XYZ file of C-alpha atoms in Angstrom:
780
model
C 24.819 -7.753 -104.427
C 21.609 -8.668 -104.487
C 22.358 -12.600 -103.657
C 24.418 -11.255 -100.932
C 21.395 -9.446 -99.751
C 19.295 -12.417 -100.322
C 21.634 -14.886 -98.816
C 21.633 -12.606 -95.506
C 17.834 -12.288 -95.498
C 17.637 -16.049 -95.436
C 20.270 -16.634 -92.906
C 18.411 -13.904 -90.579
C 15.177 -16.014 -91.144
C 16.662 -19.152 -90.283
C 18.062 -17.931 -87.319
C 14.478 -16.548 -86.279
C 12.931 -19.945 -87.054
C 15.513 -21.655 -85.004
C 15.698 -19.302 -82.152
C 11.612 -19.476 -82.233
C 11.845 -23.304 -82.302
C 14.484 -22.967 -79.305
C 12.475 -20.763 -77.206
C 9.265 -22.705 -78.015
C 10.923 -25.835 -77.114
C 12.423 -24.229 -74.204
C 8.764 -23.121 -73.069
C 7.509 -26.532 -73.450
C 10.443 -28.010 -71.734
C 9.982 -25.686 -68.936
C 6.326 -26.143 -68.630
C 6.823 -30.233 -68.431
C 9.664 -29.236 -66.165
C 7.338 -27.393 -64.079
C 4.519 -30.172 -64.083
C 6.992 -32.931 -63.606
C 8.613 -30.817 -60.383
C 4.936 -30.683 -59.097
C 4.372 -34.106 -59.572
C 7.698 -35.100 -57.853
C 6.436 -33.089 -55.178
C 9.103 -30.178 -54.964
C 5.836 -27.473 -54.600
C 4.452 -29.503 -51.869
C 3.623 -32.912 -51.378
C 0.877 -34.644 -53.556
C -1.564 -37.112 -52.585
C -0.827 -40.666 -54.105
C -2.399 -42.133 -56.887
C -4.372 -44.678 -54.604
C -5.707 -41.771 -52.775
C -6.768 -40.112 -55.859
C -8.524 -43.210 -57.199
C -10.360 -43.377 -53.633
C -10.267 -39.641 -51.950
C -11.440 -39.880 -48.404
C -14.286 -37.228 -47.452
C -16.036 -37.241 -44.254
C -19.360 -38.718 -44.844
C -22.649 -38.134 -41.924
C -23.927 -41.336 -40.995
C -27.523 -41.529 -42.466
C -30.740 -42.297 -40.254
C -33.439 -43.973 -42.968
C -36.935 -44.407 -42.068
C -39.002 -47.383 -42.992
C -40.629 -45.629 -45.617
C -37.321 -44.504 -47.232
C -37.214 -40.719 -45.761
C -34.084 -39.274 -44.262
C -34.904 -38.907 -40.762
C -31.642 -37.267 -39.740
C -27.834 -37.647 -39.704
C -24.985 -38.245 -37.382
C -22.112 -35.993 -37.843
C -19.497 -33.691 -36.121
C -18.535 -30.869 -38.747
C -19.343 -32.345 -41.824
C -22.939 -32.980 -42.646
C -22.220 -34.695 -45.828
C -24.356 -37.451 -47.955
C -22.954 -38.238 -51.222
C -25.360 -38.392 -54.398
C -24.815 -40.128 -57.904
C -24.594 -38.081 -60.674
C -28.006 -39.893 -61.830
C -29.514 -38.361 -58.610
C -28.729 -34.689 -59.912
C -31.445 -32.739 -62.032
C -30.355 -31.792 -65.618
C -30.827 -28.056 -64.816
C -28.120 -28.259 -61.858
C -25.811 -29.746 -64.189
C -26.312 -27.433 -66.992
C -26.096 -24.428 -64.740
C -23.045 -25.429 -63.041
C -21.343 -25.659 -66.578
C -22.972 -22.686 -67.934
C -21.751 -20.469 -64.725
C -18.289 -22.303 -63.783
C -16.946 -24.290 -66.736
C -18.548 -23.895 -70.198
C -16.303 -26.138 -71.757
C -16.012 -28.851 -69.114
C -16.981 -31.536 -71.612
C -14.117 -30.884 -74.054
C -11.313 -30.114 -71.806
C -9.049 -32.809 -69.955
C -8.932 -30.853 -66.679
C -7.396 -27.686 -67.932
C -9.041 -24.858 -70.287
C -6.266 -23.511 -72.327
C -8.154 -20.850 -73.943
C -9.525 -19.916 -70.260
C -6.008 -20.128 -69.146
C -4.681 -17.675 -71.864
C -7.689 -15.177 -71.261
C -6.993 -15.241 -67.625
C -3.196 -14.656 -68.407
C -3.680 -11.745 -70.937
C -6.300 -9.853 -69.147
C -4.915 -10.416 -65.719
C -8.595 -12.399 -64.632
C -10.207 -9.077 -65.111
C -12.448 -11.238 -67.825
C -12.645 -14.068 -65.466
C -10.844 -16.795 -63.816
C -9.363 -19.964 -65.592
C -10.357 -22.598 -62.973
C -12.192 -25.558 -64.620
C -14.494 -27.557 -62.333
C -12.026 -30.264 -62.262
C -9.366 -27.977 -60.674
C -11.561 -26.404 -58.038
C -12.347 -30.199 -57.122
C -8.844 -30.506 -57.126
C -8.619 -27.604 -54.301
C -11.457 -28.634 -52.660
C -10.128 -32.312 -51.815
C -6.514 -31.893 -51.907
C -4.834 -28.345 -51.849
C -7.106 -26.322 -49.695
C -7.748 -22.593 -49.491
C -6.250 -20.478 -52.341
C -3.084 -19.410 -51.230
C -1.483 -15.472 -51.531
C 1.764 -14.548 -53.354
C 4.009 -16.627 -54.928
C 2.624 -19.584 -53.105
C -0.784 -19.002 -55.238
C 1.306 -19.711 -58.397
C 2.603 -23.237 -56.946
C -0.670 -23.939 -55.869
C -2.282 -23.613 -59.210
C 0.511 -25.458 -60.807
C -0.417 -28.439 -58.199
C -4.154 -27.886 -59.135
C -3.226 -28.496 -62.930
C -1.490 -31.595 -62.173
C -3.958 -33.003 -60.001
C -6.937 -31.981 -62.649
C -5.265 -34.041 -65.097
C -4.947 -36.887 -62.622
C -8.539 -36.693 -61.743
C -9.625 -36.449 -65.408
C -7.512 -39.991 -65.834
C -9.398 -41.818 -62.761
C -12.866 -40.374 -63.181
C -15.404 -39.740 -65.900
C -16.800 -36.280 -66.317
C -20.018 -37.332 -64.531
C -18.205 -38.551 -61.422
C -16.146 -35.251 -61.333
C -19.327 -33.387 -61.231
C -21.129 -35.395 -58.316
C -17.764 -35.505 -56.352
C -17.383 -31.395 -56.717
C -21.004 -30.895 -55.841
C -20.947 -33.420 -53.195
C -17.543 -32.016 -51.591
C -18.807 -28.236 -51.364
C -19.475 -26.455 -48.226
C -22.916 -24.447 -48.742
C -22.860 -23.190 -45.111
C -25.139 -23.540 -42.563
C -24.377 -27.174 -41.978
C -25.178 -27.768 -45.624
C -21.991 -30.188 -46.499
C -22.892 -31.312 -50.179
C -25.509 -30.699 -52.845
C -27.746 -33.087 -50.915
C -27.624 -31.296 -47.525
C -27.726 -27.983 -49.396
C -31.016 -28.796 -51.114
C -32.739 -30.210 -47.781
C -31.548 -27.262 -45.693
C -32.444 -24.437 -47.967
C -35.224 -25.752 -49.982
C -36.720 -28.964 -47.867
C -36.368 -31.229 -51.041
C -33.877 -33.860 -52.597
C -31.443 -32.440 -55.342
C -33.454 -34.114 -58.124
C -36.528 -32.012 -57.033
C -34.700 -28.544 -57.449
C -36.270 -26.174 -59.849
C -33.973 -23.954 -62.228
C -33.949 -20.981 -60.016
C -33.052 -23.025 -57.051
C -30.126 -24.603 -58.679
C -29.197 -21.114 -59.810
C -28.788 -19.887 -56.320
C -26.984 -22.892 -55.217
C -24.474 -22.770 -57.912
C -24.157 -18.812 -57.538
C -23.065 -19.957 -53.856
C -20.022 -21.798 -55.235
C -18.215 -18.959 -55.925
C -18.154 -18.095 -52.070
C -21.020 -19.597 -49.582
C -20.014 -17.262 -46.578
C -20.691 -14.119 -48.909
C -23.480 -15.728 -50.839
C -25.480 -16.521 -47.655
C -29.518 -16.351 -48.297
C -30.106 -16.454 -44.929
C -27.642 -13.642 -43.999
C -27.230 -11.516 -47.133
C -30.665 -12.220 -48.941
C -30.167 -9.087 -51.398
C -26.746 -9.994 -52.722
C -27.599 -13.972 -53.141
C -30.464 -12.875 -55.052
C -28.205 -10.570 -57.465
C -25.859 -13.458 -57.646
C -28.681 -16.150 -58.614
C -29.524 -13.627 -61.374
C -26.319 -13.399 -62.937
C -26.106 -17.098 -62.977
C -29.422 -17.397 -64.495
C -28.023 -14.532 -67.285
C -25.274 -17.508 -68.006
C -28.021 -19.720 -68.698
C -29.759 -17.598 -71.293
C -26.149 -16.761 -72.506
C -25.292 -20.233 -73.461
C -28.898 -21.159 -74.613
C -29.877 -23.206 -71.932
C -33.050 -21.206 -71.571
C -34.667 -18.258 -73.499
C -34.432 -14.591 -72.723
C -38.141 -14.564 -71.737
C -37.485 -17.567 -69.544
C -34.524 -15.803 -67.820
C -36.446 -12.576 -67.523
C -39.353 -14.612 -65.866
C -36.975 -16.775 -63.241
C -35.183 -13.484 -62.591
C -38.233 -11.775 -61.583
C -39.077 -14.707 -58.771
C -38.043 -14.379 -55.322
C -36.019 -16.842 -53.628
C -38.628 -19.075 -51.982
C -36.226 -20.460 -49.358
C -37.366 -23.188 -46.865
C -34.922 -23.345 -44.156
C -35.031 -26.683 -42.681
C -31.960 -26.955 -40.172
C -30.131 -30.456 -39.729
C -29.221 -30.386 -35.873
C -29.325 -32.967 -33.475
C -31.664 -30.970 -31.309
C -34.532 -30.391 -33.985
C -36.512 -32.007 -36.780
C -38.341 -35.575 -36.811
C -37.691 -37.868 -34.211
C -35.131 -36.100 -32.249
C -35.525 -38.345 -29.149
C -35.530 -41.573 -31.046
C -32.417 -40.254 -32.845
C -30.426 -40.109 -29.786
C -31.708 -43.172 -28.583
C -30.316 -44.534 -31.841
C -27.011 -42.896 -31.368
C -26.422 -44.656 -27.846
C -27.650 -48.058 -29.911
C -24.932 -47.204 -32.519
C -22.334 -46.543 -30.027
C -23.028 -49.866 -28.139
C -23.063 -51.845 -31.867
C -19.887 -50.121 -32.764
C -17.914 -51.235 -29.813
C -18.971 -54.968 -29.994
C -18.644 -55.074 -33.814
C -14.987 -53.836 -35.129
C -14.160 -52.841 -38.464
C -12.125 -55.251 -40.566
C -8.714 -54.174 -40.331
C -7.082 -52.585 -43.637
C -3.824 -50.966 -43.408
C -3.206 -48.158 -40.838
C -7.111 -47.698 -41.059
C -8.979 -47.628 -37.328
C -10.581 -50.844 -36.532
C -13.874 -49.257 -35.315
C -16.443 -47.608 -37.329
C -16.801 -44.072 -36.893
C -20.586 -42.936 -36.658
C -20.000 -39.562 -37.462
C -17.556 -39.888 -40.309
C -17.803 -43.379 -41.935
C -21.115 -42.851 -43.868
C -23.120 -45.533 -42.222
C -26.790 -46.021 -43.557
C -28.875 -46.667 -40.590
C -32.313 -48.342 -41.768
C -34.859 -47.889 -39.030
C -38.460 -49.241 -38.167
C -39.751 -45.521 -37.669
C -42.498 -44.552 -40.307
C -41.828 -40.812 -41.024
C -45.641 -40.160 -41.486
C -46.664 -42.004 -38.359
C -43.969 -40.139 -36.305
C -44.950 -36.665 -37.764
C -48.545 -37.596 -36.814
C -47.397 -38.598 -33.083
C -45.504 -35.563 -32.675
C -48.356 -33.457 -33.973
C -50.910 -35.306 -31.740
C -48.401 -34.509 -28.641
C -47.694 -30.913 -29.165
C -51.853 -30.537 -29.787
C -52.689 -32.044 -26.878
C -50.166 -30.805 -24.394
C -50.404 -27.292 -25.389
C -53.887 -27.188 -23.841
C -53.155 -29.468 -20.854
C -50.446 -27.350 -20.118
C -52.627 -24.120 -20.186
C -55.079 -25.626 -17.829
C -52.070 -26.830 -15.593
C -50.889 -23.204 -15.382
C -54.362 -21.852 -14.950
C -54.853 -24.196 -11.727
C -51.354 -23.389 -10.618
C -51.049 -19.765 -10.277
C -49.919 -18.242 -7.196
C -53.080 -17.355 -5.599
C -54.452 -20.768 -6.326
C -51.401 -23.013 -5.252
C -48.743 -21.038 -2.968
C -46.386 -24.171 -3.443
C -46.805 -24.117 -7.142
C -45.776 -26.138 -9.405
C -45.711 -28.239 -6.321
C -48.954 -29.755 -4.269
C -49.666 -31.426 -1.187
C -45.987 -31.277 -0.012
C -43.989 -29.764 2.795
C -41.692 -26.955 2.564
C -38.771 -29.500 3.353
C -39.719 -31.585 0.714
C -39.889 -28.702 -1.691
C -36.233 -27.696 -0.415
C -35.064 -31.409 -1.228
C -36.625 -31.317 -4.737
C -34.862 -27.868 -5.450
C -31.684 -29.162 -3.849
C -31.329 -32.243 -5.862
C -32.261 -30.195 -8.968
C -29.491 -27.655 -8.201
C -26.548 -30.053 -7.917
C -27.657 -32.224 -10.922
C -27.661 -29.118 -12.825
C -24.690 -28.650 -15.334
C -24.232 -24.891 -14.009
C -23.325 -27.067 -10.588
C -20.953 -29.563 -11.987
C -19.400 -27.111 -14.307
C -18.777 -24.691 -11.315
C -17.309 -27.360 -9.365
C -14.977 -28.667 -11.760
C -13.175 -25.258 -12.093
C -12.637 -25.603 -8.454
C -15.166 -23.015 -7.238
C -16.572 -23.205 -3.390
C -19.864 -24.436 -2.813
C -20.820 -20.915 -1.245
C -19.846 -19.209 -4.620
C -21.901 -21.920 -6.672
C -24.852 -21.467 -4.230
C -24.916 -17.865 -4.899
C -24.612 -18.015 -8.258
C -28.157 -19.508 -8.267
C -29.456 -16.583 -7.107
C -28.017 -13.875 -9.667
C -30.481 -12.703 -12.520
C -29.103 -13.857 -15.884
C -30.486 -13.281 -19.333
C -31.563 -17.085 -20.721
C -33.711 -18.705 -23.586
C -36.255 -21.094 -22.142
C -39.203 -23.312 -23.617
C -42.435 -21.474 -24.026
C -45.250 -23.194 -25.557
C -47.020 -20.358 -26.663
C -44.171 -19.185 -28.514
C -44.416 -20.047 -32.353
C -40.681 -21.157 -32.001
C -41.150 -22.490 -28.778
C -38.524 -20.087 -27.269
C -38.488 -17.138 -25.401
C -35.940 -14.708 -24.053
C -36.123 -13.740 -20.269
C -33.950 -12.954 -17.321
C -34.486 -15.457 -14.208
C -32.366 -16.547 -11.637
C -30.803 -20.335 -12.208
C -32.925 -20.934 -9.386
C -36.047 -19.818 -10.660
C -35.438 -21.240 -13.830
C -35.730 -24.877 -12.498
C -38.731 -24.205 -10.679
C -39.931 -22.892 -14.042
C -38.943 -26.197 -16.002
C -40.387 -27.978 -12.994
C -44.047 -26.584 -14.186
C -43.854 -28.365 -17.596
C -45.660 -31.809 -17.896
C -43.939 -34.183 -19.502
C -44.938 -37.041 -22.083
C -43.715 -40.350 -23.872
C -45.168 -41.895 -26.563
C -44.618 -45.092 -28.470
C -46.163 -47.298 -31.321
C -45.298 -50.622 -32.564
C -46.445 -53.242 -35.278
C -46.904 -56.170 -32.865
C -46.824 -58.754 -35.222
C -43.041 -57.632 -36.098
C -42.182 -55.701 -33.074
C -41.333 -52.771 -35.516
C -41.483 -49.258 -33.454
C -43.195 -46.875 -35.766
C -43.250 -43.606 -34.022
C -41.424 -43.018 -30.648
C -41.855 -39.335 -28.759
C -39.877 -39.166 -25.705
C -40.777 -35.475 -24.556
C -42.478 -32.102 -25.486
C -39.254 -30.604 -26.698
C -35.793 -32.353 -27.035
C -33.917 -28.983 -27.335
C -35.173 -27.936 -23.740
C -35.886 -31.504 -22.098
C -33.345 -33.850 -23.298
C -34.576 -36.699 -20.960
C -36.230 -39.697 -22.919
C -39.409 -40.668 -21.189
C -39.903 -43.624 -23.475
C -36.789 -45.789 -22.283
C -35.146 -43.812 -19.679
C -37.946 -43.024 -17.551
C -39.739 -45.370 -15.352
C -43.030 -44.703 -13.401
C -45.713 -46.582 -11.490
C -47.941 -48.173 -14.256
C -51.522 -47.764 -12.267
C -54.595 -49.637 -13.691
C -52.307 -50.423 -17.136
C -50.830 -53.326 -14.964
C -53.991 -54.814 -14.378
C -54.286 -56.772 -17.775
C -51.585 -58.807 -16.807
C -53.400 -59.601 -13.447
C -56.393 -60.759 -15.708
C -54.371 -62.638 -18.163
C -52.645 -64.648 -15.349
C -55.840 -65.727 -14.039
C -57.748 -66.657 -17.095
C -54.704 -68.542 -18.498
C -54.038 -70.485 -15.035
C -57.565 -71.091 -13.697
C -59.223 -70.916 -17.102
C -61.863 -68.252 -15.847
C -64.240 -66.649 -18.422
C -64.603 -62.979 -18.606
C -68.203 -63.388 -17.980
C -67.463 -64.868 -14.371
C -68.270 -62.584 -11.649
C -66.944 -61.347 -8.376
C -68.560 -59.384 -5.782
C -67.520 -55.560 -5.387
C -67.238 -55.639 -1.578
C -64.371 -54.842 0.883
C -61.493 -57.536 0.349
C -58.475 -58.111 2.489
C -55.464 -60.534 2.275
C -54.080 -61.109 5.362
C -50.792 -60.582 6.504
C -48.100 -62.887 5.621
C -49.903 -64.060 2.506
C -48.160 -63.586 -0.706
C -45.186 -61.953 1.167
C -47.271 -58.813 2.469
C -46.145 -57.892 5.528
C -49.531 -56.247 6.801
C -52.819 -56.797 5.654
C -54.165 -55.186 2.523
C -57.315 -53.906 1.722
C -57.435 -51.857 -1.106
C -60.372 -49.495 -1.849
C -62.095 -48.184 -5.155
C -61.140 -45.075 -6.539
C -64.535 -43.509 -5.225
C -63.736 -45.190 -1.864
C -66.823 -46.955 -2.158
C -67.993 -50.702 -2.709
C -71.375 -51.133 -4.837
C -71.800 -54.418 -3.211
C -72.828 -55.704 -6.812
C -71.306 -58.539 -8.432
C -69.182 -57.703 -11.736
C -68.300 -59.595 -14.486
C -64.682 -59.773 -15.057
C -65.090 -57.681 -18.409
C -67.068 -55.016 -16.572
C -64.839 -54.755 -13.369
C -61.730 -54.332 -16.147
C -63.628 -51.817 -17.987
C -64.462 -49.689 -14.428
C -61.029 -50.555 -12.793
C -62.642 -52.070 -9.735
C -59.898 -52.382 -7.385
C -61.420 -54.851 -5.268
C -62.092 -57.450 -8.021
C -58.352 -57.230 -9.271
C -57.359 -57.857 -5.493
C -59.195 -60.975 -5.372
C -57.990 -62.214 -8.745
C -54.112 -61.720 -7.700
C -55.094 -63.433 -4.549
C -56.448 -66.555 -6.576
C -53.629 -66.556 -8.615
C -50.535 -65.462 -6.549
C -48.445 -62.310 -7.567
C -45.569 -64.966 -8.124
C -47.207 -65.992 -11.268
C -48.085 -62.532 -12.469
C -44.381 -61.562 -12.088
C -43.138 -64.586 -14.013
C -45.673 -63.673 -16.810
C -44.614 -60.143 -17.018
C -41.166 -61.082 -17.025
C -41.577 -63.305 -20.056
C -43.411 -60.150 -21.481
C -40.507 -58.262 -21.222
C -40.936 -56.233 -18.310
C -37.562 -55.873 -16.555
C -37.759 -53.628 -13.630
C -37.931 -54.180 -9.756
C -41.101 -56.087 -9.372
C -41.779 -57.581 -5.740
C -43.771 -60.537 -5.635
C -46.570 -58.670 -3.267
C -50.334 -58.496 -3.981
C -50.060 -54.498 -4.274
C -48.789 -54.840 -7.842
C -52.100 -56.069 -9.014
C -53.158 -51.732 -8.606
C -49.904 -50.846 -10.589
C -47.186 -50.122 -7.845
C -44.690 -51.108 -10.382
C -42.314 -48.410 -12.269
C -42.010 -49.538 -15.907
C -41.448 -47.376 -18.962
C -43.438 -47.165 -21.999
C -41.032 -48.812 -24.143
C -41.512 -52.379 -22.044
C -45.119 -51.569 -21.857
C -45.925 -51.219 -25.467
C -43.698 -54.493 -26.026
C -45.821 -56.362 -23.329
C -49.165 -55.423 -24.955
C -48.030 -56.271 -28.099
C -48.075 -59.724 -27.124
C -51.857 -59.565 -26.577
C -52.352 -58.542 -30.318
C -50.304 -60.940 -31.533
C -52.039 -64.022 -30.474
C -50.019 -64.494 -27.451
C -46.488 -64.372 -28.888
C -44.229 -61.462 -27.487
C -41.981 -59.736 -30.107
C -39.020 -57.790 -28.701
C -39.346 -54.004 -30.034
C -37.023 -53.362 -32.535
C -36.061 -49.906 -34.054
C -33.408 -50.809 -36.446
C -33.282 -53.529 -39.139
C -30.124 -53.313 -41.085
C -27.126 -51.416 -41.286
C -24.834 -50.874 -44.390
C -21.390 -48.940 -45.035
C -21.255 -46.225 -47.384
C -20.704 -48.841 -50.446
C -23.825 -50.734 -49.566
C -21.956 -53.735 -47.762
C -24.391 -54.841 -45.085
C -22.973 -54.772 -41.871
C -26.020 -55.897 -39.583
C -29.285 -57.487 -39.997
C -32.057 -58.044 -37.388
C -32.961 -61.349 -36.229
C -36.472 -61.120 -34.383
C -36.670 -62.235 -30.676
C -39.775 -63.764 -29.826
C -41.408 -65.809 -27.066
C -44.711 -67.858 -27.009
C -46.424 -66.573 -23.542
C -49.836 -67.256 -23.792
C -52.038 -69.116 -25.960
C -54.264 -67.500 -28.716
C -57.473 -68.010 -26.834
C -56.306 -66.387 -23.695
C -54.890 -63.217 -25.599
C -58.039 -62.747 -27.268
C -60.045 -63.144 -24.223
C -57.933 -60.135 -22.557
C -58.382 -58.247 -25.855
C -61.804 -58.473 -25.415
C -61.876 -57.502 -21.918
C -60.113 -54.457 -22.887
C -62.320 -53.683 -25.818
C -64.939 -53.120 -22.958
C -62.910 -50.244 -21.690
C -63.379 -48.496 -24.938
C -67.269 -49.490 -25.277
C -68.421 -48.603 -21.643
C -65.554 -47.686 -19.312
C -62.988 -45.037 -18.977
C -62.066 -45.054 -22.696
C -65.749 -44.288 -23.918
C -64.542 -40.552 -24.999
C -62.959 -42.199 -27.855
C -66.617 -43.128 -29.220
C -68.137 -39.557 -28.262
C -67.916 -36.033 -29.438
C -67.965 -34.558 -25.725
C -65.885 -31.611 -24.904
C -63.543 -30.834 -21.900
C -63.713 -27.372 -20.300
C -60.333 -26.100 -21.863
C -60.074 -22.443 -20.728
C -60.400 -20.062 -23.685
C -58.158 -17.509 -22.266
C -55.494 -20.005 -22.751
C -56.601 -21.416 -26.172
C -58.626 -19.843 -28.845
C -60.525 -22.990 -29.657
C -62.270 -24.883 -26.537
C -61.006 -28.180 -27.608
C -62.801 -31.600 -26.756
C -62.158 -35.465 -27.868
C -63.794 -35.376 -31.321
C -62.348 -38.535 -32.309
C -65.880 -40.540 -33.034
C -63.471 -43.924 -33.541
C -66.350 -46.809 -34.488
C -63.880 -49.404 -35.006
C -62.941 -52.303 -32.556
C -60.173 -50.660 -30.207
C -58.716 -52.533 -27.087
C -57.275 -50.226 -24.679
C -56.498 -49.640 -21.105
C -56.409 -46.183 -19.008
C -54.231 -45.833 -15.722
C -53.827 -43.100 -13.154
C -51.724 -43.160 -10.154
C -52.088 -41.980 -6.830
C -52.622 -37.949 -6.599
C -53.166 -38.001 -10.236
C -49.412 -38.053 -10.680
C -49.364 -40.464 -13.647
C -51.557 -40.733 -16.365
C -51.572 -43.672 -19.077
C -53.332 -44.774 -22.010
C -52.562 -48.452 -23.570
C -54.301 -48.447 -27.096
C -54.300 -51.113 -29.734
C -55.910 -52.180 -32.864
C -54.875 -55.399 -34.746
C -51.344 -54.015 -36.277
C -50.616 -51.092 -33.904
C -49.999 -51.090 -30.377
C -49.449 -47.475 -28.531
C -48.600 -46.371 -25.289
C -48.856 -42.761 -23.727
C -47.733 -41.448 -20.921
C -48.254 -37.996 -19.177
C -47.103 -36.841 -15.972
C -44.579 -34.126 -14.146
C -40.925 -34.495 -13.779
C -41.709 -34.812 -9.986
C -44.683 -36.663 -8.603
C -45.675 -33.944 -6.666
C -46.039 -32.044 -9.904
C -49.936 -32.998 -10.923
C -53.521 -31.853 -11.159
C -55.550 -31.384 -7.993
C -58.600 -33.179 -9.281
C -59.072 -36.387 -11.217
C -60.940 -34.191 -14.027
C -57.796 -33.382 -15.559
C -55.254 -35.641 -13.760
C -56.780 -39.090 -14.971
C -55.247 -41.227 -17.862
C -58.269 -40.359 -19.777
C -57.814 -37.003 -19.665
C -54.116 -36.681 -19.792
C -52.667 -39.363 -22.041
C -55.951 -40.815 -23.998
C -56.278 -37.810 -26.031
C -53.012 -38.026 -27.366
C -53.595 -41.420 -28.580
C -56.991 -40.312 -30.148
C -55.406 -37.447 -32.238
C -52.620 -39.660 -33.242
C -54.972 -42.699 -34.639
C -57.714 -39.869 -36.192
C -54.276 -38.309 -38.066
C -53.230 -42.257 -39.161
C -56.537 -43.129 -40.189
C -57.025 -39.981 -42.362
C -53.662 -41.367 -44.516
C -55.192 -44.505 -45.892
C -51.789 -45.315 -47.265
C -50.516 -46.369 -43.721
C -52.883 -49.546 -43.582
C -53.612 -48.727 -40.329
C -56.216 -51.371 -39.686
C -60.272 -50.863 -38.620
C -61.176 -54.104 -38.517
C -61.558 -56.681 -35.368
C -59.206 -58.833 -33.733
C -58.693 -62.164 -35.185
C -60.711 -64.734 -33.040
C -58.766 -67.914 -32.801
C -60.856 -70.870 -34.756
C -60.799 -73.263 -31.483
C -61.762 -70.492 -28.705
C -62.316 -72.448 -25.590
C -63.183 -69.560 -23.041
C -66.451 -67.980 -23.025
C -66.383 -64.041 -23.899
C -70.129 -63.426 -24.459
C -71.524 -61.843 -21.629
C -74.961 -60.220 -22.502
C -75.924 -58.809 -19.167
C -72.255 -56.598 -19.692
C -73.679 -53.579 -21.969
C -76.739 -53.231 -19.894
C -75.290 -52.639 -16.844
C -72.651 -49.958 -17.812
C -73.505 -46.681 -16.076
C -73.070 -43.270 -17.711
C -70.752 -42.077 -14.790
C -68.202 -44.237 -15.391
C -66.339 -41.824 -18.317
C -65.690 -39.302 -15.390
C -64.295 -41.627 -12.557
C -62.086 -43.770 -14.659
C -59.618 -45.546 -12.553
C -57.765 -43.706 -9.888
C -56.112 -45.949 -7.633
C -55.786 -44.910 -4.371
C -52.390 -46.880 -3.049
C -52.748 -46.487 0.839
C -52.231 -49.964 1.457
C-alpha cells in the first residue's frame, strides 16, 4: 500500500514537473513568438537595420563665429544640435541614470527586474522603460498609445531597444537620447536646452541645473520652468533626492541643493532675437544661393540639395562674437540718445509735419501712399480679394498692436493705433548701419544692419544705399595723388571754382559751395582741405584728374552702383552701401590692395566633411605710397578736422528729460586714427569711416526717408550722428586686449616717394572746425 502511495506521489510530482516545463517552455516560446512577430512587422512596420545604424533626425545648421561661439542656428521645427558623450558633464549622466534607469549599464535594453516590478504592482511603483526603450520610442515608435495598442507598442520598443543595444555603445545611447528629446521652447536636444534655459553649454551645467533638465524628460510640457515654475521646482528636487538615494551625492548636499532656487537664464533662440540678427539673415540668403549652386552628391532616393534647416550644416563665419556684441552695444547706447533728441525736436508744436521736414503736403502724401501699398497689410488684403476701398478703410481703424519703443527694457510696448498712424510712427525712427572688417584678410568682424531686427528688418549694411557725402572725397584725392603725383602738402585756393558746361559731361556750369556758404580766399594744403572738407578744393581736384578716372578707380575698389562720370560725384552724390564702402576703404589700410569682404570661411556637413572653403579675392589698385598718403590725409580729420571729438572729452547737450545722464563723447582716443565724416544735403545722411591698421569700420545713420532728418547741423552732421557709434565701439574693443585691435601707427612704405610732412598744417587748424564739419550743399 505504501508503495502504491509512494508511486502515485512520484507520478504526480513527475507530472507537475512535466507541466511546469511545458508551461515554462510554452511561455518562452510565446514570448519568443511575440518578439519574432514584432520583428517580422506583424505589430506594425519596424525600421530596417540600416536605419537603426544611422537614424535620421532633423539637425539645425549652426552659425559659428571666428572665436568658436555659436551665433545662431537655421531651423524650421527642430532646433537641434547634437553633442558627443564626451561633451556631457558627469553630473548630468549620473542624474539621468539615477532618475530614469539606475541599472542602465547592466542590462541589454530591457530591465527584467523593473519589468516584473511594473507587472506585479501595475506600475504603481514606477515604470519599467529603460533609457534605451525611451530612445526607441523617441526615434521610431512615437507617442505612447492607449488601450491594446499600448501593449503592441511596448513590444516594439523592446525589440528596438535590443537592436539599439547591439548597434551602439551605452555612451552613444545616452548622448542620442539627450540629443533627441524636445525640452520645449525651441530647446530640441540637450545643447539647445542648456543654452536656452541657462545660457551655457552642456559641459558647464551644474548638478541642480542637470536635475531640472532631467526632470523635464518625463514631460517637458508639464515641467516647464517658464510656465510652471513651482511644479518644475518640486520635480527637480525629486530628482535630486534620487541622486542622494543612489549615493551620487550626500544627504547634506541634497538638502543644500534642494534649497537653491532655479536660476533660469532664459535665452530664446529665434531668428529675430539674439546676437548678429541682421548678419544671420544675410547669411540665410548667402546659404540659399550656395545650396542652389552646389548640389548634394546623390545617394539613393535622398534629395540632391542640401537642406539648410534639416541637414545640420556647420557654417564657419568671420564674425567675432565679442566685437559683434561691442558693435550692437555701441549702436544701442548712441541711438537711444540720438533718437530722444530727434523726438524732442519733432514734437507737434515744434514740427507740424513731423517726422518729415521741409516737404510739401503732396510729398508727405506720396510717402505715406508708397508705405501703405508696400505694407504686408495691403498685400495680404489684396491677395484675399478685398477692394481698394476696403483696404484703405482698414488703415484708419484702430487696432491693438505691439510696437518698437526705445524706452522699454524689452524695446517693445503694447498700444492701440490705426495702421496709418503706425506707419507714421515707424517713420520717426532713425536707422543705422555698421560694418567692421580686417583689411588684410577681408574678414568681416561685426555687422549691424539696423536698430532692431524684429521691428526693422531692412538690412542697411548691404540692402540700403545712400549718398556718401564727404566719405567719397578720399577717392577723388587718391586718384589725383596717384595720377598727378601730388603731395598732400600742395596747396589749392579756397575761392569759388566753376567747371564750365560740357566739360566732363556736366550739362550746366558747376560751382559748388562750402558748407558755410563762404570762401576764405586762403590757400589750403590738400591735407587741411580734406580734414575740413573744403568743397572748392575737391572740385579743383576732380577737374584736374577727371571724373572718369575716379569712377574707374572706385570700380576697382568694389563700388558697384550707378556712378555717373560727372564732376558732382566729388561731393558724394553717389549712392553706396556700408558693405562696399568698408571694402573700398580697406584698400587704403592694406597698402593699396583691395580684398573683397568675406563673411563665410568654411562650410561642413554634419559629419565634418568640408563642403566649401573661401578663396580670397584681391586686386592691386593703388601703390603703397599713394595709399599711405591717403591714410596720412585722413589722420588729419581726427587730428584737427571734423573727427577731432574722438580726441576730446567734450559733451553734446543731450536732453536730460530723455536721458538720466547727459552723455557726450568721452572717448579720449590717443592712437593714430584715419577717418572721414560725411553729411549730405539737409542732414539726411550721417557717415563716419574710421580706420586703425587692422580694423576698418563704417557707420551710417539716417531716416528711412530723406525727409526724416535733423533741422540743424549740430545734430545732423556725420560727426554727431555716426562718429559716436564708432567711438563707443572702439573704446569697448580696446578695453578687451584679447581682441588685439591695433593702437600702432600705419606702416609707412620704406621707399615713400610722396612728401607728406606739412609743418604748417597743424598751426592753421581753427577751433571752430569741430562744429562745422563737412556738410555738402549739393545745389549744383
